[in-house]
Amino acid sequence: MIDYILFSASQAQQQMESLSGLLQACVADGASVGFTDAADREAIRHFWQQRIPGLAAGDSQLFVACQQETILGTVMINYSAMPNGRHRAEISKLLVHPQARRQGIARTLMQCAEQRARAEGKTLLVLDTRSGDVARDLYRSLDWQVAGEIPFYAESTAGVLDATTLMYKVLV
């Protein structure tokens, strides 16, 4: 059975190695999630370490999919700090371990994030995803809309500059 848990800052701190291992495995598998070198364990750990203050302050939230205390996936909700953006949030770091894919984990994590954002009074969610990735199909199946595409947006693990697709979902 897979459990979906809203992690606190202290839980994230305690699971730093597991979170880093998940991100490292996804990057090694070619995921476009901000990193180009899966071997750069320090940069990956630093990323998670930088998220702790935001989790503690409530500026972001982290859902984690766990099975028998093993972290299989994550998704983050990042709330807008600007007064004119209090109604929206950004979804990021939807990660599922390569060995745990095709089990509905990403879909359930996204549903958890959407429910939580709605409960927090958010009416608009945004995200970006590498154009052509299967993640785009997942988002479309969850009623996300394409806002547009930006060419040459992010460098891949293979050193190629890939386009990104900007997407949004109105929560009603």
PDB file of C-alpha atoms in Angstrom:
ATOM      1  CA  MET A   1       0.000   0.000   0.000  1.00  0.00           C
ATOM      2  CA  ILE A   2       1.232   3.491  -0.845  1.00  0.00           C
ATOM      3  CA  ASP A   3       0.689   6.294   1.650  1.00  0.00           C
ATOM      4  CA  TYR A   4       0.466   9.927   0.588  1.00  0.00           C
ATOM      5  CA  ILE A   5       1.751  12.228   3.321  1.00  0.00           C
ATOM      6  CA  LEU A   6       1.915  15.996   3.633  1.00  0.00           C
ATOM      7  CA  PHE A   7       5.448  16.398   5.000  1.00  0.00           C
ATOM      8  CA  SER A   8       6.368  18.995   7.589  1.00  0.00           C
ATOM      9  CA  ALA A   9       9.698  20.804   7.436  1.00  0.00           C
ATOM     10  CA  SER A  10      11.063  18.532  10.164  1.00  0.00           C
ATOM     11  CA  GLN A  11       9.965  15.399   8.297  1.00  0.00           C
ATOM     12  CA  ALA A  12      11.649  16.688   5.146  1.00  0.00           C
ATOM     13  CA  GLN A  13      14.810  17.418   7.125  1.00  0.00           C
ATOM     14  CA  GLN A  14      14.765  13.922   8.622  1.00  0.00           C
ATOM     15  CA  GLN A  15      14.270  12.358   5.179  1.00  0.00           C
ATOM     16  CA  MET A  16      16.862  14.517   3.408  1.00  0.00           C
ATOM     17  CA  GLU A  17      18.872  11.523   2.182  1.00  0.00           C
ATOM     18  CA  SER A  18      15.789   9.758   0.814  1.00  0.00           C
ATOM     19  CA  LEU A  19      14.500  12.901  -0.896  1.00  0.00           C
ATOM     20  CA  SER A  20      17.931  13.487  -2.417  1.00  0.00           C
ATOM     21  CA  GLY A  21      18.146   9.866  -3.556  1.00  0.00           C
ATOM     22  CA  LEU A  22      14.768  10.131  -5.285  1.00  0.00           C
ATOM     23  CA  LEU A  23      15.736  13.335  -7.087  1.00  0.00           C
ATOM     24  CA  GLN A  24      19.100  11.864  -8.058  1.00  0.00           C
ATOM     25  CA  ALA A  25      17.427   8.738  -9.510  1.00  0.00           C
ATOM     26  CA  CYS A  26      15.007  10.860 -11.551  1.00  0.00           C
ATOM     27  CA  VAL A  27      17.817  13.043 -12.922  1.00  0.00           C
ATOM     28  CA  ALA A  28      19.866   9.948 -13.764  1.00  0.00           C
ATOM     29  CA  ASP A  29      16.824   8.711 -15.708  1.00  0.00           C
ATOM     30  CA  GLY A  30      16.786  11.946 -17.747  1.00  0.00           C
ATOM     31  CA  ALA A  31      14.073  13.917 -15.936  1.00  0.00           C
ATOM     32  CA  SER A  32      14.019  17.648 -16.647  1.00  0.00           C
ATOM     33  CA  VAL A  33      13.722  18.904 -13.087  1.00  0.00           C
ATOM     34  CA  GLY A  34      16.390  21.577 -12.906  1.00  0.00           C
ATOM     35  CA  PHE A  35      19.520  19.443 -12.723  1.00  0.00           C
ATOM     36  CA  THR A  36      21.820  18.225 -15.475  1.00  0.00           C
ATOM     37  CA  ASP A  37      24.204  16.019 -13.475  1.00  0.00           C
ATOM     38  CA  ALA A  38      22.839  13.193 -11.330  1.00  0.00           C
ATOM     39  CA  ALA A  39      26.304  12.705  -9.854  1.00  0.00           C
ATOM     40  CA  ASP A  40      26.210  16.183  -8.278  1.00  0.00           C
ATOM     41  CA  ARG A  41      24.784  14.868  -5.021  1.00  0.00           C
ATOM     42  CA  GLU A  42      25.757  18.047  -3.156  1.00  0.00           C
ATOM     43  CA  ALA A  43      23.689  20.298  -5.458  1.00  0.00           C
ATOM     44  CA  ILE A  44      20.733  17.942  -5.163  1.00  0.00           C
ATOM     45  CA  ARG A  45      20.952  17.849  -1.370  1.00  0.00           C
ATOM     46  CA  HIS A  46      21.364  21.643  -1.321  1.00  0.00           C
ATOM     47  CA  PHE A  47      18.138  21.987  -3.328  1.00  0.00           C
ATOM     48  CA  TRP A  48      16.163  20.098  -0.682  1.00  0.00           C
ATOM     49  CA  GLN A  49      17.926  21.906   2.140  1.00  0.00           C
ATOM     50  CA  GLN A  50      16.846  25.238   0.627  1.00  0.00           C
ATOM     51  CA  ARG A  51      13.202  24.076   0.649  1.00  0.00           C
ATOM     52  CA  ILE A  52      13.094  23.548   4.445  1.00  0.00           C
ATOM     53  CA  PRO A  53      12.557  27.233   5.437  1.00  0.00           C
ATOM     54  CA  GLY A  54       9.709  27.586   2.916  1.00  0.00           C
ATOM     55  CA  LEU A  55       8.061  24.441   4.251  1.00  0.00           C
ATOM     56  CA  ALA A  56       8.427  25.704   7.821  1.00  0.00           C
ATOM     57  CA  ALA A  57       6.972  29.114   6.921  1.00  0.00           C
ATOM     58  CA  GLY A  58       4.068  27.644   4.935  1.00  0.00           C
ATOM     59  CA  ASP A  59       5.286  29.241   1.689  1.00  0.00           C
ATOM     60  CA  SER A  60       5.317  25.775   0.146  1.00  0.00           C
ATOM     61  CA  GLN A  61       4.055  22.296   0.906  1.00  0.00           C
ATOM     62  CA  LEU A  62       5.472  18.884   0.075  1.00  0.00           C
ATOM     63  CA  PHE A  63       3.463  15.728  -0.537  1.00  0.00           C
ATOM     64  CA  VAL A  64       5.374  12.470  -0.445  1.00  0.00           C
ATOM     65  CA  ALA A  65       4.350   9.014  -1.648  1.00  0.00           C
ATOM     66  CA  CYS A  66       5.772   6.330   0.645  1.00  0.00           C
ATOM     67  CA  GLN A  67       5.649   2.574   0.688  1.00  0.00           C
ATOM     68  CA  GLN A  68       6.992   0.854   3.796  1.00  0.00           C
ATOM     69  CA  GLU A  69       8.943   4.013   4.684  1.00  0.00           C
ATOM     70  CA  THR A  70      10.539   4.210   1.221  1.00  0.00           C
ATOM     71  CA  ILE A  71       9.924   7.479  -0.607  1.00  0.00           C
ATOM     72  CA  LEU A  72       8.618   6.733  -4.105  1.00  0.00           C
ATOM     73  CA  GLY A  73       7.491  10.194  -5.190  1.00  0.00           C
ATOM     74  CA  THR A  74       6.999  13.875  -4.390  1.00  0.00           C
ATOM     75  CA  VAL A  75       5.156  16.967  -5.500  1.00  0.00           C
ATOM     76  CA  MET A  76       5.498  20.523  -4.203  1.00  0.00           C
ATOM     77  CA  ILE A  77       3.000  23.364  -4.012  1.00  0.00           C
ATOM     78  CA  ASN A  78       4.683  26.780  -3.991  1.00  0.00           C
ATOM     79  CA  TYR A  79       2.441  29.648  -2.948  1.00  0.00           C
ATOM     80  CA  SER A  80       2.832  33.095  -4.464  1.00  0.00           C
ATOM     81  CA  ALA A  81       4.279  35.609  -1.997  1.00  0.00           C
ATOM     82  CA  MET A  82       3.096  38.657  -3.917  1.00  0.00           C
ATOM     83  CA  PRO A  83      -0.158  40.341  -2.875  1.00  0.00           C
ATOM     84  CA  ASN A  84      -1.565  40.184  -6.412  1.00  0.00           C
ATOM     85  CA  GLY A  85      -0.879  36.434  -6.587  1.00  0.00           C
ATOM     86  CA  ARG A  86      -2.362  35.142  -3.358  1.00  0.00           C
ATOM     87  CA  HIS A  87      -4.956  33.228  -5.356  1.00  0.00           C
ATOM     88  CA  ARG A  88      -2.417  31.092  -7.213  1.00  0.00           C
ATOM     89  CA  ALA A  89       0.281  28.488  -6.639  1.00  0.00           C
ATOM     90  CA  GLU A  90       2.919  26.724  -8.697  1.00  0.00           C
ATOM     91  CA  ILE A  91       3.296  22.949  -8.857  1.00  0.00           C
ATOM     92  CA  SER A  92       6.874  21.673  -8.972  1.00  0.00           C
ATOM     93  CA  LYS A  93       9.060  18.645  -8.383  1.00  0.00           C
ATOM     94  CA  LEU A  94       6.543  16.020  -9.391  1.00  0.00           C
ATOM     95  CA  LEU A  95       8.950  13.118  -9.083  1.00  0.00           C
ATOM     96  CA  VAL A  96       8.356   9.378  -9.179  1.00  0.00           C
ATOM     97  CA  HIS A  97      11.233   6.950  -8.783  1.00  0.00           C
ATOM     98  CA  PRO A  98      11.931   5.278 -12.158  1.00  0.00           C
ATOM     99  CA  GLN A  99      11.328   1.831 -10.627  1.00  0.00           C
ATOM    100  CA  ALA A 100       7.928   2.895  -9.232  1.00  0.00           C
ATOM    101  CA  ARG A 101       6.385   4.420 -12.350  1.00  0.00           C
ATOM    102  CA  ARG A 102       3.124   3.373 -14.057  1.00  0.00           C
ATOM    103  CA  GLN A 103       1.353   2.739 -10.733  1.00  0.00           C
ATOM    104  CA  GLY A 104      -0.700   5.954 -10.593  1.00  0.00           C
ATOM    105  CA  ILE A 105       1.628   7.619  -8.090  1.00  0.00           C
ATOM    106  CA  ALA A 106       2.112  10.840 -10.082  1.00  0.00           C
ATOM    107  CA  ARG A 107      -1.639  11.118 -10.710  1.00  0.00           C
ATOM    108  CA  THR A 108      -2.449  10.663  -7.025  1.00  0.00           C
ATOM    109  CA  LEU A 109       0.251  13.136  -5.965  1.00  0.00           C
ATOM    110  CA  MET A 110      -1.183  15.721  -8.369  1.00  0.00           C
ATOM    111  CA  GLN A 111      -4.682  15.098  -7.020  1.00  0.00           C
ATOM    112  CA  CYS A 112      -3.390  15.561  -3.464  1.00  0.00           C
ATOM    113  CA  ALA A 113      -1.712  18.838  -4.446  1.00  0.00           C
ATOM    114  CA  GLU A 114      -4.800  20.114  -6.235  1.00  0.00           C
ATOM    115  CA  GLN A 115      -7.064  19.244  -3.287  1.00  0.00           C
ATOM    116  CA  ARG A 116      -4.721  20.941  -0.843  1.00  0.00           C
ATOM    117  CA  ALA A 117      -4.397  24.073  -2.991  1.00  0.00           C
ATOM    118  CA  ARG A 118      -8.185  24.239  -3.268  1.00  0.00           C
ATOM    119  CA  ALA A 119      -8.497  23.842   0.524  1.00  0.00           C
ATOM    120  CA  GLU A 120      -6.010  26.725   0.913  1.00  0.00           C
ATOM    121  CA  GLY A 121      -8.298  28.925  -1.199  1.00  0.00           C
ATOM    122  CA  LYS A 122      -6.208  28.864  -4.374  1.00  0.00           C
ATOM    123  CA  THR A 123      -8.108  29.229  -7.631  1.00  0.00           C
ATOM    124  CA  LEU A 124      -5.254  28.935 -10.154  1.00  0.00           C
ATOM    125  CA  LEU A 125      -2.371  26.493 -10.448  1.00  0.00           C
ATOM    126  CA  VAL A 126       0.544  26.770 -12.876  1.00  0.00           C
ATOM    127  CA  LEU A 127       3.460  24.552 -13.853  1.00  0.00           C
ATOM    128  CA  ASP A 128       5.964  23.971 -16.596  1.00  0.00           C
ATOM    129  CA  THR A 129       7.072  20.695 -18.109  1.00  0.00           C
ATOM    130  CA  ARG A 130       9.515  19.727 -20.811  1.00  0.00           C
ATOM    131  CA  SER A 131       7.688  19.754 -24.122  1.00  0.00           C
ATOM    132  CA  GLY A 132       7.089  16.259 -25.409  1.00  0.00           C
ATOM    133  CA  ASP A 133       7.431  14.513 -22.040  1.00  0.00           C
ATOM    134  CA  VAL A 134       4.817  11.985 -20.962  1.00  0.00           C
ATOM    135  CA  ALA A 135       4.118  14.254 -17.984  1.00  0.00           C
ATOM    136  CA  ARG A 136       2.278  16.592 -20.327  1.00  0.00           C
ATOM    137  CA  ASP A 137      -0.163  13.788 -21.149  1.00  0.00           C
ATOM    138  CA  LEU A 138      -0.718  13.201 -17.442  1.00  0.00           C
ATOM    139  CA  TYR A 139      -1.454  16.877 -16.849  1.00  0.00           C
ATOM    140  CA  ARG A 140      -3.814  17.041 -19.821  1.00  0.00           C
ATOM    141  CA  SER A 141      -5.697  13.995 -18.468  1.00  0.00           C
ATOM    142  CA  LEU A 142      -6.132  15.951 -15.210  1.00  0.00           C
ATOM    143  CA  ASP A 143      -7.717  18.866 -17.124  1.00  0.00           C
ATOM    144  CA  TRP A 144      -4.661  21.123 -17.229  1.00  0.00           C
ATOM    145  CA  GLN A 145      -4.566  23.567 -20.148  1.00  0.00           C
ATOM    146  CA  VAL A 146      -1.587  24.537 -22.287  1.00  0.00           C
ATOM    147  CA  ALA A 147      -0.779  28.251 -22.063  1.00  0.00           C
ATOM    148  CA  GLY A 148       2.142  28.133 -24.477  1.00  0.00           C
ATOM    149  CA  GLU A 149       5.624  26.905 -25.174  1.00  0.00           C
ATOM    150  CA  ILE A 150       9.045  28.506 -24.720  1.00  0.00           C
ATOM    151  CA  PRO A 151      11.826  27.178 -26.978  1.00  0.00           C
ATOM    152  CA  PHE A 152      15.345  26.479 -25.697  1.00  0.00           C
ATOM    153  CA  TYR A 153      14.150  26.834 -22.089  1.00  0.00           C
ATOM    154  CA  ALA A 154      16.216  24.290 -20.162  1.00  0.00           C
ATOM    155  CA  GLU A 155      19.321  22.225 -20.720  1.00  0.00           C
ATOM    156  CA  SER A 156      18.700  18.494 -20.565  1.00  0.00           C
ATOM    157  CA  THR A 157      20.913  15.877 -18.953  1.00  0.00           C
ATOM    158  CA  ALA A 158      22.136  15.194 -22.518  1.00  0.00           C
ATOM    159  CA  GLY A 159      23.194  18.835 -22.998  1.00  0.00           C
ATOM    160  CA  VAL A 160      20.344  19.711 -25.377  1.00  0.00           C
ATOM    161  CA  LEU A 161      18.289  22.897 -24.960  1.00  0.00           C
ATOM    162  CA  ASP A 162      14.686  21.714 -24.692  1.00  0.00           C
ATOM    163  CA  ALA A 163      11.443  23.650 -24.995  1.00  0.00           C
ATOM    164  CA  THR A 164       9.097  23.854 -22.020  1.00  0.00           C
ATOM    165  CA  THR A 165       5.317  23.861 -22.029  1.00  0.00           C
ATOM    166  CA  LEU A 166       3.587  26.250 -19.633  1.00  0.00           C
ATOM    167  CA  MET A 167       0.344  24.893 -18.235  1.00  0.00           C
ATOM    168  CA  TYR A 168      -2.418  26.033 -15.904  1.00  0.00           C
ATOM    169  CA  LYS A 169      -5.511  24.744 -14.172  1.00  0.00           C
ATOM    170  CA  VAL A 170      -8.371  26.847 -12.868  1.00  0.00           C
ATOM    171  CA  LEU A 171      -9.704  25.379  -9.634  1.00  0.00           C
ATOM    172  CA  VAL A 172     -13.456  25.816  -9.211  1.00  0.00           C
TER     173      VAL A 172
END
